[in-house]
Short mmCIF file of C-alpha atoms and ligand atoms in Angstrom, two decimals:
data_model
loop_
_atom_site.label_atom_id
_atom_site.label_comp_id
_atom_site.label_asym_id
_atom_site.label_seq_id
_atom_site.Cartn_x
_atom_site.Cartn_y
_atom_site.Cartn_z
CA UNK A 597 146.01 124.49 141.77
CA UNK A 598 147.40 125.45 138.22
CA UNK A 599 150.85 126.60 136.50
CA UNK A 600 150.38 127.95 133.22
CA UNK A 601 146.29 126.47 133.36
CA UNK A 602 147.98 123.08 134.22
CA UNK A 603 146.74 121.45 137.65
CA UNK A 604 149.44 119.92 139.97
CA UNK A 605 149.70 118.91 143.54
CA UNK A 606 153.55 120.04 144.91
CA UNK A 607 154.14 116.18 145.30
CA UNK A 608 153.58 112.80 143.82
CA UNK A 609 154.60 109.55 143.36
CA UNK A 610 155.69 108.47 140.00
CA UNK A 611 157.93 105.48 138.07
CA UNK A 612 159.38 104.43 141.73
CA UNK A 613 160.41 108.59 142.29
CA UNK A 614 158.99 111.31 144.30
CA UNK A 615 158.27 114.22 142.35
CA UNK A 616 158.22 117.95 143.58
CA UNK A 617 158.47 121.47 142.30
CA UNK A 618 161.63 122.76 142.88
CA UNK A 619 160.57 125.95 144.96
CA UNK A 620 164.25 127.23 145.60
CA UNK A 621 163.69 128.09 141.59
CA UNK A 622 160.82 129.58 141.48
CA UNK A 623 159.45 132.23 140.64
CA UNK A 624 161.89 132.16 137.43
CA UNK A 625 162.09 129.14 136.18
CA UNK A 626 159.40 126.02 137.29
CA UNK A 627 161.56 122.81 137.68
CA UNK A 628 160.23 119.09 138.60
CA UNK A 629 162.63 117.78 140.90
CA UNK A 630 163.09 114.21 141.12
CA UNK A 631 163.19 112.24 144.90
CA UNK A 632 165.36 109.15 144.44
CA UNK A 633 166.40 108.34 148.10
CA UNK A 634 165.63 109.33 151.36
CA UNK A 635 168.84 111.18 151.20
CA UNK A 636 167.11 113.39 148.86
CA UNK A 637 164.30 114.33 150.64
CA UNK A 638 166.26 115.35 153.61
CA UNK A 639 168.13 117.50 151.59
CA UNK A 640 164.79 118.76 149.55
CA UNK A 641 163.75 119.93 153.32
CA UNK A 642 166.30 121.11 154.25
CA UNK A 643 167.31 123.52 151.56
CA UNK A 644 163.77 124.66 151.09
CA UNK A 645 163.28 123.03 148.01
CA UNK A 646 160.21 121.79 149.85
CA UNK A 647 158.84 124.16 152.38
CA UNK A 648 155.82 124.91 154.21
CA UNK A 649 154.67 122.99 157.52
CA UNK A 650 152.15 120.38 155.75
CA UNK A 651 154.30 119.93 152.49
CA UNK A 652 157.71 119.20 154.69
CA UNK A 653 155.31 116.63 156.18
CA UNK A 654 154.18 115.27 153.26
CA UNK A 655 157.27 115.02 151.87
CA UNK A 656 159.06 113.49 155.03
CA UNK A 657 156.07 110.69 155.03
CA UNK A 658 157.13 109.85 151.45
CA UNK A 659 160.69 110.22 152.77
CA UNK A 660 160.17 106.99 154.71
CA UNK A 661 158.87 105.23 151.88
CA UNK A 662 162.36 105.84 149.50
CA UNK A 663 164.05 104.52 152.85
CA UNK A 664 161.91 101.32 152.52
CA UNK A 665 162.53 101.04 148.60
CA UNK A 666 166.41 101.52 149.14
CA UNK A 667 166.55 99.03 151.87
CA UNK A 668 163.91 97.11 154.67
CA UNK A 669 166.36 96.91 157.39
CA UNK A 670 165.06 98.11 160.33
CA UNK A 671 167.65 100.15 161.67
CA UNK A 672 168.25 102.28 158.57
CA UNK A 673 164.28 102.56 158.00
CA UNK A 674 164.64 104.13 162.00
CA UNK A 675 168.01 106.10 161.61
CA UNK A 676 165.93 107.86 158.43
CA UNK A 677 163.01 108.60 160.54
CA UNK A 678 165.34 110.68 163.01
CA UNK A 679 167.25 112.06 160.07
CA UNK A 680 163.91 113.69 158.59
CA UNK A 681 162.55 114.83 161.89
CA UNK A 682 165.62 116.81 162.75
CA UNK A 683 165.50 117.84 159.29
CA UNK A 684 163.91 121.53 160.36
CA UNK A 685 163.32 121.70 163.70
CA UNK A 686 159.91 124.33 164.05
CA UNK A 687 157.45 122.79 161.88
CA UNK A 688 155.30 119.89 164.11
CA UNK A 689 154.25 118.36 160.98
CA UNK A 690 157.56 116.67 160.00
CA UNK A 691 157.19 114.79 163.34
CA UNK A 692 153.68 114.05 163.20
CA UNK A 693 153.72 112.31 159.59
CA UNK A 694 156.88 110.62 160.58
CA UNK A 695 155.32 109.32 163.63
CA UNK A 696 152.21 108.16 161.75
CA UNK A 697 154.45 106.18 158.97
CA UNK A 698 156.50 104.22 161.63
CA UNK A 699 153.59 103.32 163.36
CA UNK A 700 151.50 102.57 160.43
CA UNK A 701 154.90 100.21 159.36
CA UNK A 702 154.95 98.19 163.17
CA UNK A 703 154.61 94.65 162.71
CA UNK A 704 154.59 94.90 158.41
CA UNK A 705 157.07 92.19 157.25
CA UNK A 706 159.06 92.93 154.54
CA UNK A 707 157.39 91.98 151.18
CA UNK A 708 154.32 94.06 152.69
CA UNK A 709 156.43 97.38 153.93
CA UNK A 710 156.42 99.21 150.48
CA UNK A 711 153.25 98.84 149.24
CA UNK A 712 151.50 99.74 152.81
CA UNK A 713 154.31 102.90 153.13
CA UNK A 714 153.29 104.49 150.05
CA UNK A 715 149.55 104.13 150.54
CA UNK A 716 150.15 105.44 153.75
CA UNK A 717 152.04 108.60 152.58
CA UNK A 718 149.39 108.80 149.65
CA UNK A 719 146.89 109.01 152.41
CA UNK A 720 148.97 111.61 154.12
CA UNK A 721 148.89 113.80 151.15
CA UNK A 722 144.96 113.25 150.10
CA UNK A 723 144.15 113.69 153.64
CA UNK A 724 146.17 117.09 153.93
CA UNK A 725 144.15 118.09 150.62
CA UNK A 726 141.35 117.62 151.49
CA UNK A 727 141.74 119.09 154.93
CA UNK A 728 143.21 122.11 153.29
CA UNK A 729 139.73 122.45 151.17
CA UNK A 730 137.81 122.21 154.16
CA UNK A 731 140.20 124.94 155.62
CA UNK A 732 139.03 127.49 152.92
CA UNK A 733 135.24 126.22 152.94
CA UNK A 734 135.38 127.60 157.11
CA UNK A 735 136.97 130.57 156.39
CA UNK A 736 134.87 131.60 153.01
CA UNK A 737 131.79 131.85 155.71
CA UNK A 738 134.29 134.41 157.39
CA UNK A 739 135.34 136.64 154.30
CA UNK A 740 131.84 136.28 153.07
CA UNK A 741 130.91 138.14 156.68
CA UNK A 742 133.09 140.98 156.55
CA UNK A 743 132.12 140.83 152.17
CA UNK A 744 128.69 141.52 153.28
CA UNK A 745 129.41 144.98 155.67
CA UNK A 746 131.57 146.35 153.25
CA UNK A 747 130.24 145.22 149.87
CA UNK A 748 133.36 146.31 147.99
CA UNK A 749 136.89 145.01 147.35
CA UNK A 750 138.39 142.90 150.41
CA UNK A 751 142.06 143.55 151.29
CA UNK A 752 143.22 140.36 153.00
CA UNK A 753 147.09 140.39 153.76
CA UNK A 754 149.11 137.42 154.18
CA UNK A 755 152.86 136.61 155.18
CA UNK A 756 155.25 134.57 154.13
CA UNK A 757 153.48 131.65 151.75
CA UNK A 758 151.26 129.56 153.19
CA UNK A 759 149.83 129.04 149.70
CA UNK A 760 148.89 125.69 148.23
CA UNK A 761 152.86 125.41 147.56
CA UNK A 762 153.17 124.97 151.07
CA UNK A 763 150.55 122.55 151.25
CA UNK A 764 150.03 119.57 148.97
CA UNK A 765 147.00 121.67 147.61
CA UNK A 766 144.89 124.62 148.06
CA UNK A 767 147.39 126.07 151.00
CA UNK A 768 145.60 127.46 154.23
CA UNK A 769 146.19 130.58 154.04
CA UNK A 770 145.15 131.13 150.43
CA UNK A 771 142.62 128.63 150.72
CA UNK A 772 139.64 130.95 152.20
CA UNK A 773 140.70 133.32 149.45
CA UNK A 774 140.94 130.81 146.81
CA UNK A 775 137.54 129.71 147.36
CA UNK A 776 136.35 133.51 147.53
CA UNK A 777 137.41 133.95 144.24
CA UNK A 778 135.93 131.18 143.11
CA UNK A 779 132.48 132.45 144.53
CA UNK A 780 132.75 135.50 142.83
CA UNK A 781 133.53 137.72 146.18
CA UNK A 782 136.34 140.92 144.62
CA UNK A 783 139.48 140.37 146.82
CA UNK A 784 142.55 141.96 146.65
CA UNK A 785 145.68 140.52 148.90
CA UNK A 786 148.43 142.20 150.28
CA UNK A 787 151.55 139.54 149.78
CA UNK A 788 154.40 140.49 152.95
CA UNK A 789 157.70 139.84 150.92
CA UNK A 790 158.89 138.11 154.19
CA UNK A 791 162.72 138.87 154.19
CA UNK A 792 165.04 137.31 154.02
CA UNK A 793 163.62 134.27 151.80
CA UNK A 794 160.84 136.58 149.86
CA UNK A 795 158.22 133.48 150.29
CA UNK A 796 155.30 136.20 149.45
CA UNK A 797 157.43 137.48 146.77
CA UNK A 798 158.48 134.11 145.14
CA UNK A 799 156.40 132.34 145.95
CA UNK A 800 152.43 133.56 147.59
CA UNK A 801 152.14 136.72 144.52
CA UNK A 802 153.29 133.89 141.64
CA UNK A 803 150.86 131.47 142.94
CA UNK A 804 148.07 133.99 143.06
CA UNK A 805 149.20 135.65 140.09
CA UNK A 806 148.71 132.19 138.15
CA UNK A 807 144.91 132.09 139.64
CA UNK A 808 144.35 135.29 138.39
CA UNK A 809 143.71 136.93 141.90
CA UNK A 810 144.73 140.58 142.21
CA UNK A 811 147.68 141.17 144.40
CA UNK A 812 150.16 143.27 145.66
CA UNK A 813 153.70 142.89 147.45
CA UNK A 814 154.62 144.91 150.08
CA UNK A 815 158.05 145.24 151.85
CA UNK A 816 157.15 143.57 155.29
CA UNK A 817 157.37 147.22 157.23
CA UNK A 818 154.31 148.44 155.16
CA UNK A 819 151.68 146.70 157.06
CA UNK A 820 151.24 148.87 159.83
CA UNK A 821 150.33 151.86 157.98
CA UNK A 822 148.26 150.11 155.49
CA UNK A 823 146.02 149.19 158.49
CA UNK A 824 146.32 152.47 160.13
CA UNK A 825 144.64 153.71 156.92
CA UNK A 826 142.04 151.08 156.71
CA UNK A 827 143.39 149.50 153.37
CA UNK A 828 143.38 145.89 155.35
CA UNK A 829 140.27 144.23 156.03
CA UNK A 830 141.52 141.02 157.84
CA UNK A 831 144.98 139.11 157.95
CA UNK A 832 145.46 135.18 157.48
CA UNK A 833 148.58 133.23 157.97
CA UNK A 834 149.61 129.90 158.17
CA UNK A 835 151.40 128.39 161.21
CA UNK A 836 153.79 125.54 161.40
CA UNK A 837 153.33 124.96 165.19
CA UNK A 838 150.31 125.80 167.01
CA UNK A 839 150.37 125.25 170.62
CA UNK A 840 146.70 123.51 172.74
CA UNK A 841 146.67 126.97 174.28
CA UNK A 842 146.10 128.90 170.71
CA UNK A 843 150.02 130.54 170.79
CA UNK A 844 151.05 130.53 167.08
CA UNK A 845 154.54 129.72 165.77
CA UNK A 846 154.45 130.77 162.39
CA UNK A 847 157.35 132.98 159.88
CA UNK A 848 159.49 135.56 161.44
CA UNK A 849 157.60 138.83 161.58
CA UNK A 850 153.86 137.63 161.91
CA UNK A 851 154.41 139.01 165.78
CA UNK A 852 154.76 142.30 164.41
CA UNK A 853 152.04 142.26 162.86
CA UNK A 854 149.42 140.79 164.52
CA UNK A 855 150.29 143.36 166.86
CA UNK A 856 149.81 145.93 164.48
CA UNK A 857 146.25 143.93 163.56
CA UNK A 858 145.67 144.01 167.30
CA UNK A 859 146.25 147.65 167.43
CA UNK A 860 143.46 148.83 164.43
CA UNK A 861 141.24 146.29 165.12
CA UNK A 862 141.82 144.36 162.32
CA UNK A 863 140.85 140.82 162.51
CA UNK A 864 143.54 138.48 162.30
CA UNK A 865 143.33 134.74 161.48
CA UNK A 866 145.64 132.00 161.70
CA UNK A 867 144.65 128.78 159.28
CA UNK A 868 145.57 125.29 159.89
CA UNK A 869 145.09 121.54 159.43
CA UNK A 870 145.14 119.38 162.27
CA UNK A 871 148.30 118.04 162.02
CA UNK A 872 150.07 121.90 162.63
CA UNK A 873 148.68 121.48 166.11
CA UNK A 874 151.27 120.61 168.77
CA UNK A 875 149.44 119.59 171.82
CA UNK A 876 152.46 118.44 174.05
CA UNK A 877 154.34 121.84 174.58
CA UNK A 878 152.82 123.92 177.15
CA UNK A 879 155.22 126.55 177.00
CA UNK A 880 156.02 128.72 173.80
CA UNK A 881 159.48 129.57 175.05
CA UNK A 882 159.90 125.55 174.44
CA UNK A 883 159.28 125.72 170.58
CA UNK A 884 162.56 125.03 168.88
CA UNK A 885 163.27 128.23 166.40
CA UNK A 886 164.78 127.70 163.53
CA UNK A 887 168.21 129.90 162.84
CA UNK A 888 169.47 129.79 159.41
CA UNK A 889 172.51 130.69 157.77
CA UNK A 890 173.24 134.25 157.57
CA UNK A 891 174.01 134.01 153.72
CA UNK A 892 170.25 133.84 153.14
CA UNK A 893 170.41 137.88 154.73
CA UNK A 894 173.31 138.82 153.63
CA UNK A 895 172.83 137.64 149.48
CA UNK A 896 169.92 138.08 147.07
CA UNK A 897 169.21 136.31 144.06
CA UNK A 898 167.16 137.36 141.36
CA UNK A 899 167.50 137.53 136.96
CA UNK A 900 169.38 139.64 135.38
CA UNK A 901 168.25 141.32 131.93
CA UNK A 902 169.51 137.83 130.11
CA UNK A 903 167.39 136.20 132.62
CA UNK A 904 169.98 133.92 134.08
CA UNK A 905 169.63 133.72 137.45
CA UNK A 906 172.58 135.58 140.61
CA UNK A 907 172.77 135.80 143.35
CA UNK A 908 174.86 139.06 145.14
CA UNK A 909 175.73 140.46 148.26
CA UNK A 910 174.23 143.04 149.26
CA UNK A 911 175.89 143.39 152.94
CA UNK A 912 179.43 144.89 154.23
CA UNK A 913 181.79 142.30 153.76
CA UNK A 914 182.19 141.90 157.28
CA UNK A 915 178.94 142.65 158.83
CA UNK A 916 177.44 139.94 161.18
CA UNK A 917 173.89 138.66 160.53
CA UNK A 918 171.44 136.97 162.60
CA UNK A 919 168.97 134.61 160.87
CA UNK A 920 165.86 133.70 163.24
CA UNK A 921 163.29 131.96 161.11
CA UNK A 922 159.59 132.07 162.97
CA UNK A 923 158.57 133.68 166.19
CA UNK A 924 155.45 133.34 168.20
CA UNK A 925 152.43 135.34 168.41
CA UNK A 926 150.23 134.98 171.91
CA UNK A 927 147.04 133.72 171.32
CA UNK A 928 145.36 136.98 173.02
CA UNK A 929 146.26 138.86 169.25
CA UNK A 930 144.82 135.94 167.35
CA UNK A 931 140.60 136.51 166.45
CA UNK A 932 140.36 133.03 165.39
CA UNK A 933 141.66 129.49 164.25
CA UNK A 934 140.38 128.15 161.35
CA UNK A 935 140.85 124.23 160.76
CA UNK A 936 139.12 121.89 158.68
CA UNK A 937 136.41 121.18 161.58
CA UNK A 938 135.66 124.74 161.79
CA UNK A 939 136.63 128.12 162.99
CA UNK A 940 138.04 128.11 167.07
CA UNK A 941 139.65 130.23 169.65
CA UNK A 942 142.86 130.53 169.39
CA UNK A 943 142.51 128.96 173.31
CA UNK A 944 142.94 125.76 175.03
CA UNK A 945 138.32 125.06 175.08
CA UNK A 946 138.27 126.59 171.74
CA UNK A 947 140.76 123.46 170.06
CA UNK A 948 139.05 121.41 172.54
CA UNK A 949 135.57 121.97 171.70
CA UNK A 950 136.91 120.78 168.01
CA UNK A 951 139.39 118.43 168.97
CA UNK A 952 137.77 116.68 171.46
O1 MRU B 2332 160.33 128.56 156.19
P1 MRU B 2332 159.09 128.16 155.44
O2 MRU B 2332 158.97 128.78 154.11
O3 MRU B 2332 158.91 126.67 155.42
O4 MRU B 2332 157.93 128.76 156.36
C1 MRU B 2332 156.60 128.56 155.98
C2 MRU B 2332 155.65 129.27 156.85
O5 MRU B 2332 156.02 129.98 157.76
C3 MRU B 2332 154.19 129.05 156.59
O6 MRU B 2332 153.45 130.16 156.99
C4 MRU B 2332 153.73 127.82 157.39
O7 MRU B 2332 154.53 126.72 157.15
C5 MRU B 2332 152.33 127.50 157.10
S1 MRU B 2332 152.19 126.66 155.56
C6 MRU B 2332 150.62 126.34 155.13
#
């Protein structure tokens, strides 16, 4: 999608470096971060310079591929693979694309292992992009449904970012509404700030705001009475672990609001690739939460009027804070999956009559 008209994907492989867009930076200043080791790209994860469930993956693919150019020894190419799977613990898709790499690389010999890891993280990315277009190609069909009762504006909100950002392209979230835009269809999106990170501040409102789609942030609480009032047509959000029984991990607070969805009928949709799916836990109380430091409560950062960028406290000195990342909504609040095979219930037949 573009910066300033420019197209990018959040990743790429250039000159022997990863490439990424800095997103601890944005939305104030738009920095290409270079990827030299696979040092680096456990840090890019882990301090969100890299975020989002299928871009942690991607990066964490290419990850394995610095390893290999810094050294073919088999037990630092594994020791990297755990480091970048325990990187963040919630999103599946870290784990997934580092399981595909290691067993793409069995059996490779060593003047082979480079050439076949970066195709193989290539093909990560392309595939993610492309599943990611088919994403918003399933759900257009949806917005274009509700579009043709109401034949005026759609208000579609969305929390946290699970924008194109998050994604190598398009996003899964946005992507429905990218391509509704596209077709001409008015829609108008209510961006959650998500606290304590501001993802749909940051990082979902800049995004849309540099595709010219009309938006709106909203302080996460605001939701509820938005929908009360009919101002929300139909909610999307990402996910970054999906269980075979349709319960969906996904950023802190998209509970509360899918039971707010659930409460004015509001439909409420949960996009993902394939690879978000996690089809070995049975049990949602088994998905590993995230908890982060407190500091990311407790301080905000932001320009001042020289535009250089603080950061401040805005907390008692000595007040405790609790940082809990994602939660889990059941699948009974969620209307549908959509995926780049189509649109499911969020149930164990619905994946299945996809996934077979
Ligand atoms: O903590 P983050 O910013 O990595 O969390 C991201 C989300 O919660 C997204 O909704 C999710 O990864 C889906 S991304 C397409």
């Amino acid at each position: 999608m573009r910066i300033q008209g420019k197209e990018y994907r959040t990743i790429w492989y250039e000159d022997n470096i990863v490439k990424i867009i800095d997103q601890t930076k944005l939305p104030h200043q738009f920095i290409i971060k270079d990827l030299k080791s696979v040092k680096d790209a456990i840090n890019a994860i882990k301090i969100m310079e890299v975020r989002g469930a299928p871009l942690i993956g991607g990066t964490a693919a290419y990850g394995i591929a610095l390893a290999i150019q810094e050294s073919t020894d088999k037990k630092f190419i594994n020791k990297s693979a755990e480091e970048l799977i325990q990187s963040r613990p919630t999103a599946i898709n870290l784990k997934w694309a580092v399981d595909r790499m290691m067993k793409k690389l069995t059996g490779i010999n060593s003047d082979q292992i480079l050439d076949i890891a970066l195709r193989e993280a290539k093909e990560i990315c392309d595939e993610d992009e492309k599943f990611c277009e088919n994403i918003g190609i399933n759900g257009l069909k949806i917005i274009e449904e509700i579009y043709n009762k109401k034949k005026s504006t759609l208000n579609i909100l969305t929390h946290c970012n699970a924008g194109w950002l998050a994604t190598i392209n398009w996003g899964t979230a946005t992507s429905p509404i990218y391509h509704a835009h596209k077709k001409g269809i008015p829609v108008h999106v209510w961006v959650d700030e998500t606290r304590p990170r501001n993802q749909g501040a940051n990082l979902t409102s800049y995004e849309l705001n540099e595709e010219e789609i009309p938006n709106t942030i909203i302080a996460d609480n605001t939701g509820g009475i938005l929908m009360q009032r009919g101002k929300v047509d139909m909610c999307i959000v990402g996910t970054d672990r999906t269980l075979s029984n349709g319960d969906v991990c996904n950023k802190i607070g998209t509970y509360l609001k899918a039971l707010a969805a659930h409460d004015n009928e509001v439909p409420f949709y949960v996009a993902l690739p394939s690879s978000t799916i996690d089809w070995n836990i049975k049990d949602a109380k088994d998905i590993p939460i995230e908890e982060r430091n407190s500091e990311e409560l407790s301080h905000v950062e932001g320009v001042d009027e020289n535009n250089e960028v603080k950061k401040v406290l805005i907390y008692p000195k000595n007040s405790k804070a609790m940082n809990l990342a994602f939660d889990v909504t059941p699948a009974k609040y969620v209307t549908g999956l959509i995926t780049e095979r189509g649109v499911s219930k969020a149930s164990s037949e619905g994946l299945k009559k996809l996934f077979k």
